[in-house]
Short mmCIF file of C-alpha atoms in Angstrom, two decimals:
data_model
loop_
_atom_site.label_atom_id
_atom_site.label_comp_id
_atom_site.label_asym_id
_atom_site.label_seq_id
_atom_site.Cartn_x
_atom_site.Cartn_y
_atom_site.Cartn_z
CA UNK W 1 8.46 7.97 -8.25
CA UNK W 2 8.68 6.54 -4.82
CA UNK W 3 8.24 8.51 -1.62
CA UNK W 4 10.42 8.11 1.39
CA UNK W 5 8.60 7.79 4.71
CA UNK W 6 10.37 8.21 8.00
CA UNK W 7 7.42 7.43 10.24
CA UNK W 8 3.89 6.12 10.27
CA UNK W 9 2.36 9.58 10.55
CA UNK W 10 3.69 10.43 7.09
CA UNK W 11 2.11 7.25 5.75
CA UNK W 12 -1.20 8.11 7.40
CA UNK W 13 -1.08 11.58 5.90
CA UNK W 14 -0.65 10.14 2.40
CA UNK W 15 -3.28 7.40 2.87
CA UNK W 16 -5.78 10.03 4.09
CA UNK W 17 -5.77 11.42 0.51
CA UNK W 18 -7.05 8.03 -0.71
CA UNK W 19 -9.30 7.12 2.17
CA UNK W 20 -10.91 10.39 3.19
CA UNK W 21 -12.58 10.20 6.60
CA UNK W 22 -10.84 6.99 7.56
CA UNK W 23 -9.39 6.74 11.01
CA UNK W 24 -6.02 5.14 11.38
CA UNK W 25 -5.92 4.34 15.09
CA UNK W 26 -4.09 1.06 14.92
CA UNK W 27 -1.21 -0.18 12.82
CA UNK W 28 -3.60 -2.73 11.35
CA UNK W 29 -5.80 0.08 10.05
CA UNK W 30 -2.76 1.43 8.19
CA UNK W 31 -1.77 -1.98 6.85
CA UNK W 32 -5.33 -2.64 5.63
CA UNK W 33 -5.34 0.65 3.74
CA UNK W 34 -1.93 -0.11 2.14
CA UNK W 35 -3.28 -3.51 1.08
CA UNK W 36 -6.47 -1.98 -0.30
CA UNK W 37 -4.53 0.61 -2.24
CA UNK W 38 -2.20 -2.12 -3.43
CA UNK W 39 -5.13 -4.02 -4.81
CA UNK W 40 -6.05 -1.22 -7.22
CA UNK W 41 -5.46 -2.08 -10.87
CA UNK W 42 -2.78 0.61 -11.30
CA UNK W 43 -0.66 -0.87 -8.46
CA UNK W 44 -1.47 -4.59 -8.56
CA UNK W 45 -0.36 -4.98 -12.18
CA UNK W 46 3.18 -3.99 -11.18
CA UNK W 47 3.52 -5.23 -7.66
CA UNK W 48 1.73 -7.66 -5.35
CA UNK W 49 4.11 -7.67 -2.37
CA UNK W 50 1.46 -5.87 -0.35
CA UNK W 51 -0.51 -9.13 -0.23
CA UNK W 52 1.98 -10.69 2.24
CA UNK W 53 2.49 -7.62 4.40
CA UNK W 54 0.02 -8.52 7.13
CA UNK W 55 1.52 -12.07 7.40
CA UNK W 56 4.96 -10.49 7.98
CA UNK W 57 3.79 -8.50 10.99
CA UNK W 58 3.03 -9.67 14.53
CA UNK W 59 -0.44 -9.51 15.96
CA UNK W 60 0.97 -7.34 18.77
CA UNK W 61 2.26 -4.81 16.26
CA UNK W 62 -0.94 -4.81 14.26
CA UNK W 63 -3.10 -4.29 17.32
CA UNK W 64 -0.85 -1.50 18.69
CA UNK W 65 -1.90 2.10 18.41
CA UNK W 66 -0.20 4.04 15.64
CA UNK W 67 1.17 6.26 18.39
CA UNK W 68 3.32 3.31 19.53
CA UNK W 69 4.46 2.15 16.04
CA UNK W 70 7.88 3.86 16.60
CA UNK W 71 8.63 1.85 19.74
CA UNK W 72 12.02 0.14 19.56
CA UNK W 73 10.42 -3.28 19.86
CA UNK W 74 8.48 -2.68 16.66
CA UNK W 75 11.30 -1.16 14.65
CA UNK W 76 11.81 -4.05 12.20
CA UNK W 77 8.07 -4.39 11.61
CA UNK W 78 7.64 -0.63 11.19
CA UNK W 79 10.45 -0.69 8.61
CA UNK W 80 8.52 -3.34 6.62
CA UNK W 81 5.35 -1.28 6.78
CA UNK W 82 7.17 1.90 5.69
CA UNK W 83 8.94 0.13 2.82
CA UNK W 84 5.67 -1.34 1.51
CA UNK W 85 3.91 2.03 1.91
CA UNK W 86 6.68 3.69 -0.09
CA UNK W 87 6.32 1.21 -2.88
CA UNK W 88 2.49 1.03 -2.95
CA UNK W 89 1.84 4.72 -2.67
CA UNK W 90 4.60 5.51 -5.12
CA UNK W 91 2.99 3.24 -7.71
CA UNK W 92 -0.51 4.63 -6.95
CA UNK W 93 0.64 8.18 -7.53
CA UNK W 94 2.58 7.79 -10.72
CA UNK W 95 1.27 8.67 -14.17
CA UNK W 96 1.22 5.62 -16.40
CA UNK W 97 2.63 5.70 -19.87
CA UNK W 98 0.69 4.12 -22.77
CA UNK W 99 3.05 1.15 -22.47
CA UNK W 100 2.35 0.75 -18.78
CA UNK W 101 -1.42 1.00 -19.36
CA UNK W 102 -1.02 -1.84 -21.85
CA UNK W 103 0.87 -3.80 -19.19
CA UNK W 104 -2.14 -3.39 -16.86
CA UNK W 105 -4.49 -4.56 -19.57
CA UNK W 106 -2.24 -7.62 -20.26
CA UNK W 107 -2.17 -8.43 -16.54
CA UNK W 108 -5.96 -8.30 -16.48
CA UNK W 109 -6.12 -10.73 -19.43
CA UNK W 110 -3.67 -13.08 -17.66
CA UNK W 111 -6.11 -13.21 -14.71
CA UNK W 112 -9.02 -14.01 -17.06
CA UNK W 113 -10.53 -10.56 -16.59
CA UNK W 114 -11.88 -8.09 -19.19
CA UNK W 115 -9.15 -5.56 -19.81
CA UNK W 116 -11.79 -2.90 -20.41
CA UNK W 117 -12.63 -3.14 -16.70
CA UNK W 118 -9.23 -2.02 -15.66
CA UNK W 119 -9.29 1.24 -13.72
CA UNK W 120 -6.31 3.03 -15.19
#
């Protein structure tokens, strides 16, 4: 289910499938896309760790060009980004079983939303 990313370019490549035409010039652009993908019904019902990703990263890292994401000084932060990308993209790409679809509907109900509005 989950993918393994070794660098930010691999993440950008995968995110480009979801956000056609988007430019990922800064690490913040990548993080924002991960969060947006994480907020989709199919992902959010099973994981919401993406919501705190931006808070776990420094402003300096977020503002840096993706070309510099692999700098040694950013290694721990890049690892957090890659880990969250693996989880979020993995969840977004998987096919849901009927039981998992029901879990999404139940999660919608728990938030006071109409389960028929779930995009699954």
